[in-house]
PDB file of C-alpha atoms in Angstrom:
ATOM      1  CA  UNK K 299    -179.134-112.743  56.616  1.00  0.00           C
ATOM      2  CA  UNK K 300    -178.378-108.976  55.953  1.00  0.00           C
ATOM      3  CA  UNK K 301    -175.591-109.191  58.530  1.00  0.00           C
ATOM      4  CA  UNK K 302    -173.927-112.341  56.499  1.00  0.00           C
ATOM      5  CA  UNK K 303    -174.535-110.349  53.034  1.00  0.00           C
ATOM      6  CA  UNK K 304    -172.710-107.033  54.474  1.00  0.00           C
ATOM      7  CA  UNK K 305    -169.803-109.173  55.895  1.00  0.00           C
ATOM      8  CA  UNK K 306    -169.253-111.668  53.138  1.00  0.00           C
ATOM      9  CA  UNK K 307    -165.615-111.991  53.376  1.00  0.00           C
ATOM     10  CA  UNK K 308    -165.818-112.570  57.166  1.00  0.00           C
ATOM     11  CA  UNK K 309    -168.394-115.176  56.512  1.00  0.00           C
ATOM     12  CA  UNK K 310    -166.356-117.046  53.994  1.00  0.00           C
ATOM     13  CA  UNK K 311    -163.080-117.065  56.008  1.00  0.00           C
ATOM     14  CA  UNK K 312    -165.125-118.259  59.215  1.00  0.00           C
ATOM     15  CA  UNK K 313    -166.622-121.165  57.133  1.00  0.00           C
ATOM     16  CA  UNK K 314    -163.205-122.163  55.953  1.00  0.00           C
ATOM     17  CA  UNK K 315    -161.886-121.982  59.494  1.00  0.00           C
ATOM     18  CA  UNK K 316    -165.007-124.342  60.632  1.00  0.00           C
ATOM     19  CA  UNK K 317    -164.337-126.752  57.872  1.00  0.00           C
ATOM     20  CA  UNK K 318    -160.520-126.971  58.706  1.00  0.00           C
ATOM     21  CA  UNK K 319    -161.545-127.725  62.384  1.00  0.00           C
ATOM     22  CA  UNK K 320    -163.782-130.434  61.444  1.00  0.00           C
ATOM     23  CA  UNK K 321    -161.563-132.013  59.099  1.00  0.00           C
ATOM     24  CA  UNK K 322    -158.970-132.183  61.858  1.00  0.00           C
ATOM     25  CA  UNK K 323    -161.189-133.678  64.328  1.00  0.00           C
ATOM     26  CA  UNK K 324    -162.525-136.152  61.860  1.00  0.00           C
ATOM     27  CA  UNK K 325    -158.774-137.084  60.945  1.00  0.00           C
ATOM     28  CA  UNK K 326    -157.704-137.478  64.382  1.00  0.00           C
ATOM     29  CA  UNK K 327    -160.831-139.699  64.978  1.00  0.00           C
ATOM     30  CA  UNK K 328    -159.828-141.970  61.968  1.00  0.00           C
ATOM     31  CA  UNK K 329    -155.969-141.757  62.274  1.00  0.00           C
ATOM     32  CA  UNK K 330    -154.407-144.804  61.086  1.00  0.00           C
ATOM     33  CA  UNK K 331    -157.738-146.144  59.680  1.00  0.00           C
ATOM     34  CA  UNK K 332    -157.107-148.270  56.469  1.00  0.00           C
ATOM     35  CA  UNK K 333    -160.946-148.953  55.984  1.00  0.00           C
ATOM     36  CA  UNK K 334    -163.149-147.512  53.517  1.00  0.00           C
ATOM     37  CA  UNK K 335    -164.104-144.765  55.950  1.00  0.00           C
ATOM     38  CA  UNK K 336    -160.421-143.800  56.616  1.00  0.00           C
ATOM     39  CA  UNK K 337    -159.740-143.690  52.886  1.00  0.00           C
ATOM     40  CA  UNK K 338    -162.970-141.604  52.196  1.00  0.00           C
ATOM     41  CA  UNK K 339    -161.715-139.228  54.932  1.00  0.00           C
ATOM     42  CA  UNK K 340    -158.178-138.907  53.758  1.00  0.00           C
ATOM     43  CA  UNK K 341    -159.795-138.211  50.141  1.00  0.00           C
ATOM     44  CA  UNK K 342    -162.047-135.634  51.526  1.00  0.00           C
ATOM     45  CA  UNK K 343    -159.164-134.119  53.194  1.00  0.00           C
ATOM     46  CA  UNK K 344    -157.070-133.932  50.084  1.00  0.00           C
ATOM     47  CA  UNK K 345    -159.976-132.782  47.931  1.00  0.00           C
ATOM     48  CA  UNK K 346    -160.364-129.773  50.758  1.00  0.00           C
ATOM     49  CA  UNK K 347    -156.766-129.185  51.209  1.00  0.00           C
ATOM     50  CA  UNK K 348    -155.895-128.541  47.511  1.00  0.00           C
ATOM     51  CA  UNK K 349    -158.235-125.433  46.824  1.00  0.00           C
ATOM     52  CA  UNK K 350    -157.877-124.340  50.312  1.00  0.00           C
ATOM     53  CA  UNK K 351    -154.156-123.997  49.793  1.00  0.00           C
ATOM     54  CA  UNK K 352    -154.378-122.119  46.659  1.00  0.00           C
ATOM     55  CA  UNK K 353    -156.688-119.885  48.276  1.00  0.00           C
ATOM     56  CA  UNK K 354    -154.375-119.366  51.076  1.00  0.00           C
ATOM     57  CA  UNK K 355    -151.453-118.609  48.808  1.00  0.00           C
ATOM     58  CA  UNK K 356    -153.658-116.182  46.866  1.00  0.00           C
ATOM     59  CA  UNK K 357    -154.735-114.539  49.968  1.00  0.00           C
ATOM     60  CA  UNK K 358    -150.990-114.157  51.130  1.00  0.00           C
ATOM     61  CA  UNK K 359    -149.757-112.975  47.654  1.00  0.00           C
ATOM     62  CA  UNK K 360    -152.692-110.542  47.533  1.00  0.00           C
ATOM     63  CA  UNK K 361    -152.100-108.981  51.342  1.00  0.00           C
ATOM     64  CA  UNK K 362    -148.508-108.918  50.378  1.00  0.00           C
ATOM     65  CA  UNK K 363    -149.258-107.070  47.314  1.00  0.00           C
ATOM     66  CA  UNK K 364    -151.070-104.451  49.095  1.00  0.00           C
ATOM     67  CA  UNK K 365    -148.432-104.159  51.699  1.00  0.00           C
ATOM     68  CA  UNK K 366    -145.744-103.528  49.004  1.00  0.00           C
ATOM     69  CA  UNK K 367    -148.122-101.096  47.114  1.00  0.00           C
ATOM     70  CA  UNK K 368    -148.397 -99.200  50.317  1.00  0.00           C
ATOM     71  CA  UNK K 369    -144.517 -99.052  50.635  1.00  0.00           C
ATOM     72  CA  UNK K 370    -143.828 -98.180  47.066  1.00  0.00           C
ATOM     73  CA  UNK K 371    -146.377 -95.446  47.247  1.00  0.00           C
ATOM     74  CA  UNK K 372    -144.408 -94.351  50.490  1.00  0.00           C
ATOM     75  CA  UNK K 373    -141.192 -94.351  48.837  1.00  0.00           C
ATOM     76  CA  UNK K 374    -142.345 -92.680  45.656  1.00  0.00           C
ATOM     77  CA  UNK K 375    -143.642 -89.865  47.924  1.00  0.00           C
ATOM     78  CA  UNK K 376    -140.506 -89.536  49.830  1.00  0.00           C
ATOM     79  CA  UNK K 377    -138.599 -89.660  46.387  1.00  0.00           C
ATOM     80  CA  UNK K 378    -140.885 -87.141  45.022  1.00  0.00           C
ATOM     81  CA  UNK K 379    -140.275 -84.924  47.994  1.00  0.00           C
ATOM     82  CA  UNK K 380    -136.574 -85.167  47.591  1.00  0.00           C
ATOM     83  CA  UNK K 381    -136.776 -84.116  43.832  1.00  0.00           C
ATOM     84  CA  UNK K 382    -139.105 -81.050  44.805  1.00  0.00           C
ATOM     85  CA  UNK K 383    -136.666 -80.079  47.579  1.00  0.00           C
ATOM     86  CA  UNK K 384    -133.618 -80.458  44.951  1.00  0.00           C
ATOM     87  CA  UNK K 385    -135.609 -78.528  42.149  1.00  0.00           C
ATOM     88  CA  UNK K 386    -136.504 -75.630  44.748  1.00  0.00           C
ATOM     89  CA  UNK K 387    -132.713 -75.463  45.730  1.00  0.00           C
ATOM     90  CA  UNK K 388    -131.338 -75.491  42.294  1.00  0.00           C
ATOM     91  CA  UNK K 389    -134.109 -72.765  41.578  1.00  0.00           C
ATOM     92  CA  UNK K 390    -132.733 -70.742  44.531  1.00  0.00           C
ATOM     93  CA  UNK K 391    -129.133 -71.288  43.544  1.00  0.00           C
ATOM     94  CA  UNK K 392    -130.045 -69.702  40.005  1.00  0.00           C
ATOM     95  CA  UNK K 393    -131.725 -66.820  41.480  1.00  0.00           C
ATOM     96  CA  UNK K 394    -128.620 -66.230  43.833  1.00  0.00           C
ATOM     97  CA  UNK K 395    -126.222 -66.429  40.924  1.00  0.00           C
ATOM     98  CA  UNK K 396    -128.347 -63.875  38.890  1.00  0.00           C
ATOM     99  CA  UNK K 397    -128.489 -61.805  41.997  1.00  0.00           C
ATOM    100  CA  UNK K 398    -124.745 -61.932  42.491  1.00  0.00           C
ATOM    101  CA  UNK K 399    -124.180 -61.028  38.715  1.00  0.00           C
ATOM    102  CA  UNK K 400    -126.501 -58.168  39.088  1.00  0.00           C
ATOM    103  CA  UNK K 401    -124.689 -56.915  42.278  1.00  0.00           C
ATOM    104  CA  UNK K 402    -121.432 -57.129  40.718  1.00  0.00           C
ATOM    105  CA  UNK K 403    -122.651 -55.032  37.864  1.00  0.00           C
ATOM    106  CA  UNK K 404    -124.285 -52.649  40.058  1.00  0.00           C
ATOM    107  CA  UNK K 405    -121.155 -52.148  42.085  1.00  0.00           C
ATOM    108  CA  UNK K 406    -119.483 -50.994  39.011  1.00  0.00           C
ATOM    109  CA  UNK K 407    -121.832 -48.092  38.941  1.00  0.00           C
ATOM    110  CA  UNK K 408    -120.870 -46.701  42.365  1.00  0.00           C
ATOM    111  CA  UNK K 409    -117.544 -45.730  40.807  1.00  0.00           C
ATOM    112  CA  UNK K 410    -118.572 -43.871  37.532  1.00  0.00           C
ATOM    113  CA  UNK K 411    -116.178 -41.158  36.879  1.00  0.00           C
ATOM    114  CA  UNK K 412    -118.918 -38.600  35.691  1.00  0.00           C
ATOM    115  CA  UNK K 413    -119.831 -38.298  39.413  1.00  0.00           C
ATOM    116  CA  UNK K 414    -116.584 -38.321  41.076  1.00  0.00           C
ATOM    117  CA  UNK K 415    -116.412 -35.901  43.739  1.00  0.00           C
ATOM    118  CA  UNK K 416    -119.707 -34.254  43.267  1.00  0.00           C
ATOM    119  CA  UNK K 417    -122.262 -36.952  43.995  1.00  0.00           C
ATOM    120  CA  UNK K 418    -122.939 -40.124  46.160  1.00  0.00           C
ATOM    121  CA  UNK K 419    -124.794 -43.205  45.121  1.00  0.00           C
ATOM    122  CA  UNK K 420    -127.582 -45.074  46.805  1.00  0.00           C
ATOM    123  CA  UNK K 421    -128.525 -48.527  45.590  1.00  0.00           C
ATOM    124  CA  UNK K 422    -132.537 -49.176  45.033  1.00  0.00           C
ATOM    125  CA  UNK K 423    -134.584 -51.846  43.929  1.00  0.00           C
ATOM    126  CA  UNK K 424    -137.376 -51.857  41.476  1.00  0.00           C
ATOM    127  CA  UNK K 425    -140.610 -52.531  43.152  1.00  0.00           C
ATOM    128  CA  UNK K 426    -143.319 -51.813  40.603  1.00  0.00           C
ATOM    129  CA  UNK K 427    -143.433 -51.452  36.869  1.00  0.00           C
ATOM    130  CA  UNK K 428    -146.262 -50.823  34.404  1.00  0.00           C
ATOM    131  CA  UNK K 429    -147.196 -53.837  32.782  1.00  0.00           C
ATOM    132  CA  UNK K 430    -148.663 -52.163  29.495  1.00  0.00           C
ATOM    133  CA  UNK K 431    -145.307 -50.397  29.096  1.00  0.00           C
ATOM    134  CA  UNK K 432    -142.540 -52.037  30.920  1.00  0.00           C
ATOM    135  CA  UNK K 433    -139.644 -49.920  32.220  1.00  0.00           C
ATOM    136  CA  UNK K 434    -140.708 -46.807  30.644  1.00  0.00           C
ATOM    137  CA  UNK K 435    -141.668 -45.557  33.782  1.00  0.00           C
ATOM    138  CA  UNK K 436    -141.113 -47.674  37.049  1.00  0.00           C
ATOM    139  CA  UNK K 437    -140.967 -47.429  40.874  1.00  0.00           C
ATOM    140  CA  UNK K 438    -137.980 -48.243  43.331  1.00  0.00           C
ATOM    141  CA  UNK K 439    -137.718 -48.421  47.029  1.00  0.00           C
ATOM    142  CA  UNK K 440    -135.387 -45.464  47.830  1.00  0.00           C
ATOM    143  CA  UNK K 441    -136.893 -41.956  48.406  1.00  0.00           C
ATOM    144  CA  UNK K 442    -136.137 -38.511  49.944  1.00  0.00           C
ATOM    145  CA  UNK K 443    -135.233 -40.539  53.158  1.00  0.00           C
ATOM    146  CA  UNK K 444    -131.932 -41.631  51.491  1.00  0.00           C
ATOM    147  CA  UNK K 445    -131.670 -37.917  50.016  1.00  0.00           C
ATOM    148  CA  UNK K 446    -133.190 -38.892  46.516  1.00  0.00           C
ATOM    149  CA  UNK K 447    -134.857 -35.945  44.941  1.00  0.00           C
ATOM    150  CA  UNK K 448    -136.097 -35.063  41.375  1.00  0.00           C
ATOM    151  CA  UNK K 449    -133.754 -35.030  38.188  1.00  0.00           C
ATOM    152  CA  UNK K 450    -131.201 -37.306  40.197  1.00  0.00           C
ATOM    153  CA  UNK K 451    -129.564 -39.642  37.864  1.00  0.00           C
ATOM    154  CA  UNK K 452    -130.491 -43.424  37.547  1.00  0.00           C
ATOM    155  CA  UNK K 453    -127.917 -46.112  36.258  1.00  0.00           C
ATOM    156  CA  UNK K 454    -126.537 -49.381  36.702  1.00  0.00           C
ATOM    157  CA  UNK K 455    -123.452 -51.393  36.048  1.00  0.00           C
ATOM    158  CA  UNK K 456    -124.090 -51.260  31.960  1.00  0.00           C
ATOM    159  CA  UNK K 457    -125.141 -47.581  31.718  1.00  0.00           C
ATOM    160  CA  UNK K 458    -127.636 -44.958  31.772  1.00  0.00           C
ATOM    161  CA  UNK K 459    -131.212 -45.912  33.155  1.00  0.00           C
ATOM    162  CA  UNK K 460    -132.852 -42.499  33.186  1.00  0.00           C
ATOM    163  CA  UNK K 461    -133.874 -40.161  36.191  1.00  0.00           C
ATOM    164  CA  UNK K 462    -135.921 -39.440  38.905  1.00  0.00           C
ATOM    165  CA  UNK K 463    -139.278 -37.955  37.957  1.00  0.00           C
ATOM    166  CA  UNK K 464    -140.883 -37.978  41.437  1.00  0.00           C
ATOM    167  CA  UNK K 465    -139.640 -38.687  44.956  1.00  0.00           C
ATOM    168  CA  UNK K 466    -141.553 -39.758  47.963  1.00  0.00           C
ATOM    169  CA  UNK K 467    -140.257 -40.669  51.508  1.00  0.00           C
ATOM    170  CA  UNK K 468    -139.379 -44.258  50.551  1.00  0.00           C
ATOM    171  CA  UNK K 469    -139.844 -44.482  46.894  1.00  0.00           C
ATOM    172  CA  UNK K 470    -139.037 -42.679  43.729  1.00  0.00           C
ATOM    173  CA  UNK K 471    -140.518 -43.215  40.245  1.00  0.00           C
ATOM    174  CA  UNK K 472    -138.130 -43.266  37.579  1.00  0.00           C
ATOM    175  CA  UNK K 473    -138.556 -42.217  33.882  1.00  0.00           C
ATOM    176  CA  UNK K 474    -136.377 -44.220  31.762  1.00  0.00           C
ATOM    177  CA  UNK K 475    -134.454 -43.433  28.692  1.00  0.00           C
ATOM    178  CA  UNK K 476    -136.962 -45.413  26.752  1.00  0.00           C
ATOM    179  CA  UNK K 477    -139.613 -42.755  27.286  1.00  0.00           C
ATOM    180  CA  UNK K 478    -140.411 -40.287  24.594  1.00  0.00           C
ATOM    181  CA  UNK K 479    -140.420 -37.600  27.234  1.00  0.00           C
ATOM    182  CA  UNK K 480    -136.612 -38.266  27.906  1.00  0.00           C
ATOM    183  CA  UNK K 481    -134.286 -36.328  25.697  1.00  0.00           C
ATOM    184  CA  UNK K 482    -130.588 -37.185  25.812  1.00  0.00           C
ATOM    185  CA  UNK K 483    -127.459 -35.129  24.125  1.00  0.00           C
ATOM    186  CA  UNK K 484    -125.023 -37.566  22.993  1.00  0.00           C
ATOM    187  CA  UNK K 485    -121.591 -37.994  21.424  1.00  0.00           C
ATOM    188  CA  UNK K 486    -119.520 -40.754  19.904  1.00  0.00           C
ATOM    189  CA  UNK K 487    -117.307 -42.534  22.311  1.00  0.00           C
ATOM    190  CA  UNK K 488    -114.622 -42.961  19.808  1.00  0.00           C
ATOM    191  CA  UNK K 489    -115.040 -39.130  18.407  1.00  0.00           C
ATOM    192  CA  UNK K 490    -116.060 -36.631  20.542  1.00  0.00           C
ATOM    193  CA  UNK K 491    -117.049 -34.182  18.001  1.00  0.00           C
ATOM    194  CA  UNK K 492    -119.741 -36.396  16.497  1.00  0.00           C
ATOM    195  CA  UNK K 493    -122.812 -35.181  18.657  1.00  0.00           C
ATOM    196  CA  UNK K 494    -126.700 -35.650  18.232  1.00  0.00           C
ATOM    197  CA  UNK K 495    -129.969 -36.144  20.520  1.00  0.00           C
ATOM    198  CA  UNK K 496    -131.882 -39.382  21.297  1.00  0.00           C
ATOM    199  CA  UNK K 497    -135.139 -39.803  22.502  1.00  0.00           C
ATOM    200  CA  UNK K 498    -137.166 -43.091  23.497  1.00  0.00           C
ATOM    201  CA  UNK K 499    -139.280 -44.703  21.343  1.00  0.00           C
ATOM    202  CA  UNK K 500    -141.368 -46.183  24.383  1.00  0.00           C
ATOM    203  CA  UNK K 501    -140.777 -49.738  22.993  1.00  0.00           C
ATOM    204  CA  UNK K 502    -137.346 -50.743  24.165  1.00  0.00           C
ATOM    205  CA  UNK K 503    -135.392 -48.609  21.479  1.00  0.00           C
ATOM    206  CA  UNK K 504    -133.861 -45.118  21.208  1.00  0.00           C
ATOM    207  CA  UNK K 505    -133.903 -43.076  18.140  1.00  0.00           C
ATOM    208  CA  UNK K 506    -132.273 -39.676  17.217  1.00  0.00           C
ATOM    209  CA  UNK K 507    -129.987 -37.908  15.044  1.00  0.00           C
ATOM    210  CA  UNK K 508    -126.599 -36.738  14.110  1.00  0.00           C
ATOM    211  CA  UNK K 509    -126.328 -32.847  14.264  1.00  0.00           C
ATOM    212  CA  UNK K 510    -123.821 -32.660  11.409  1.00  0.00           C
ATOM    213  CA  UNK K 511    -124.663 -34.831   8.258  1.00  0.00           C
ATOM    214  CA  UNK K 512    -121.058 -34.678   7.236  1.00  0.00           C
ATOM    215  CA  UNK K 513    -120.037 -36.464  10.438  1.00  0.00           C
ATOM    216  CA  UNK K 514    -118.965 -40.221  10.009  1.00  0.00           C
ATOM    217  CA  UNK K 515    -121.047 -42.666  12.025  1.00  0.00           C
ATOM    218  CA  UNK K 516    -121.003 -46.231  11.749  1.00  0.00           C
ATOM    219  CA  UNK K 517    -123.267 -49.152  12.685  1.00  0.00           C
ATOM    220  CA  UNK K 518    -122.032 -50.431  16.149  1.00  0.00           C
ATOM    221  CA  UNK K 519    -120.665 -47.023  17.511  1.00  0.00           C
ATOM    222  CA  UNK K 520    -121.113 -46.590  21.092  1.00  0.00           C
ATOM    223  CA  UNK K 521    -122.850 -43.452  22.462  1.00  0.00           C
ATOM    224  CA  UNK K 522    -122.164 -41.875  25.765  1.00  0.00           C
ATOM    225  CA  UNK K 523    -123.649 -38.748  27.234  1.00  0.00           C
ATOM    226  CA  UNK K 524    -122.122 -35.456  26.186  1.00  0.00           C
ATOM    227  CA  UNK K 525    -122.524 -33.426  29.351  1.00  0.00           C
ATOM    228  CA  UNK K 526    -125.222 -31.050  27.683  1.00  0.00           C
ATOM    229  CA  UNK K 527    -128.197 -30.917  29.696  1.00  0.00           C
ATOM    230  CA  UNK K 528    -129.151 -32.980  33.032  1.00  0.00           C
ATOM    231  CA  UNK K 529    -126.869 -35.909  32.517  1.00  0.00           C
ATOM    232  CA  UNK K 530    -123.311 -35.685  33.172  1.00  0.00           C
ATOM    233  CA  UNK K 531    -120.581 -36.464  30.385  1.00  0.00           C
ATOM    234  CA  UNK K 532    -119.242 -39.893  29.887  1.00  0.00           C
ATOM    235  CA  UNK K 533    -122.088 -42.461  30.864  1.00  0.00           C
ATOM    236  CA  UNK K 534    -122.676 -45.216  28.363  1.00  0.00           C
ATOM    237  CA  UNK K 535    -126.298 -44.925  26.412  1.00  0.00           C
ATOM    238  CA  UNK K 536    -126.104 -47.851  23.890  1.00  0.00           C
ATOM    239  CA  UNK K 537    -124.833 -48.645  20.220  1.00  0.00           C
ATOM    240  CA  UNK K 538    -126.079 -47.906  16.807  1.00  0.00           C
ATOM    241  CA  UNK K 539    -128.217 -50.406  15.200  1.00  0.00           C
ATOM    242  CA  UNK K 540    -128.884 -48.670  11.992  1.00  0.00           C
ATOM    243  CA  UNK K 541    -128.382 -45.399   9.874  1.00  0.00           C
ATOM    244  CA  UNK K 542    -130.448 -43.554   7.748  1.00  0.00           C
ATOM    245  CA  UNK K 543    -130.400 -40.179   5.892  1.00  0.00           C
ATOM    246  CA  UNK K 544    -133.674 -38.210   6.183  1.00  0.00           C
ATOM    247  CA  UNK K 545    -134.102 -35.965   3.081  1.00  0.00           C
ATOM    248  CA  UNK K 546    -136.621 -33.604   4.598  1.00  0.00           C
ATOM    249  CA  UNK K 547    -134.589 -32.749   7.802  1.00  0.00           C
ATOM    250  CA  UNK K 548    -131.180 -33.559   5.908  1.00  0.00           C
ATOM    251  CA  UNK K 549    -129.907 -35.439   9.037  1.00  0.00           C
ATOM    252  CA  UNK K 550    -128.584 -38.842   9.734  1.00  0.00           C
ATOM    253  CA  UNK K 551    -131.267 -40.464  11.528  1.00  0.00           C
ATOM    254  CA  UNK K 552    -130.103 -43.381  14.005  1.00  0.00           C
ATOM    255  CA  UNK K 553    -131.626 -46.159  15.908  1.00  0.00           C
ATOM    256  CA  UNK K 554    -129.942 -47.105  19.083  1.00  0.00           C
ATOM    257  CA  UNK K 555    -130.091 -50.273  21.331  1.00  0.00           C
ATOM    258  CA  UNK K 556    -129.577 -49.210  24.902  1.00  0.00           C
ATOM    259  CA  UNK K 557    -126.766 -51.077  26.825  1.00  0.00           C
ATOM    260  CA  UNK K 558    -129.028 -51.531  29.819  1.00  0.00           C
ATOM    261  CA  UNK K 559    -131.162 -54.691  29.729  1.00  0.00           C
ATOM    262  CA  UNK K 560    -134.262 -53.226  30.789  1.00  0.00           C
ATOM    263  CA  UNK K 561    -136.137 -56.472  30.651  1.00  0.00           C
ATOM    264  CA  UNK K 562    -133.945 -57.811  33.412  1.00  0.00           C
ATOM    265  CA  UNK K 563    -133.563 -54.642  35.425  1.00  0.00           C
ATOM    266  CA  UNK K 564    -133.989 -55.310  39.300  1.00  0.00           C
ATOM    267  CA  UNK K 565    -131.612 -52.906  40.839  1.00  0.00           C
ATOM    268  CA  UNK K 566    -130.423 -49.497  40.080  1.00  0.00           C
ATOM    269  CA  UNK K 567    -128.077 -46.832  41.640  1.00  0.00           C
ATOM    270  CA  UNK K 568    -129.382 -43.241  41.978  1.00  0.00           C
ATOM    271  CA  UNK K 569    -126.709 -40.583  42.392  1.00  0.00           C
ATOM    272  CA  UNK K 570    -127.464 -37.509  44.186  1.00  0.00           C
ATOM    273  CA  UNK K 571    -125.499 -34.356  45.082  1.00  0.00           C
ATOM    274  CA  UNK K 572    -124.182 -33.948  48.681  1.00  0.00           C
TER     275      UNK K 572
END
C-alpha cells in the first residue's frame, strides 16, 4: 500500500490502461450485439470514454505546456545571454572611445613648445590615487627606468598637471597643482605683464593673487606658466573663476578652475631632460 501511495500517478495511469483493455475486450466480445447486454456495454464504453478523453487531452496539454515552458526558458536564457554580450560590447566600445579621446589629447602634450629642444616626454598611466584626497598626490607607472626623476614636469593634452615628487624604478609619485604645497608663478595669456602666484586648495581648485593691484584681470582670463620657478613658460594652467580685492594685502585675489579634468585623469606625459 505504501508503494501505491508513493506512486499515485503511476497507479492511476495503470488503472486507466487496465480499464481500457477490459472495455476493448468486452467490446469485441459483444461486437454487433443489439441486445440489452450490447447496449449496456456501449453505454458503459461511452461513459468511460468521455472523462477519459477529457483527461487525455488535459494530460497532453499539460505535458505540452511543460515542454513549451522549458523551451521558452531556454530561449529567454539565450536572449539574456545575447543582451548581456551586447551590453558588455557596448561598454567596451565606450571605454575604447574614451581612451582614444584621452590618447589623442595626450598626443598633443608630446609637442609642447615650452619643452622643445630641451626635454623628452614619456607616457605614464595613473595606477593609484588617494581616495580621501583624489589627485592631489597620485602614482603613475613610469620611473627612473624611463629616465624620470624628482621635479620632472607632468602634463596632459589640456595643460599642467604637476611635478614628480618621488621616483622609483617603475613608478613615480606625482604632486599635482591641486596641492597647497605646489606654488605656480603665472601670467595672463592675453597680457604677459600681468603676473601672480597660485596654490592649490587641495579640493579641486586653485587660488592666488595678482602681483599688481592696478593690473586688469577679468573673469574667464586664461592663465599660463610664467617661466619663473621649476615650470617652463607657456603651459596652460586654468581660467579665472572669480576676482576679489583683499583690503589687508591690497591684492586682487583670484580663484581658478584648472584646464585639466583631474576627475577623469588616467594618462599623463612626464618631461625629462636629456
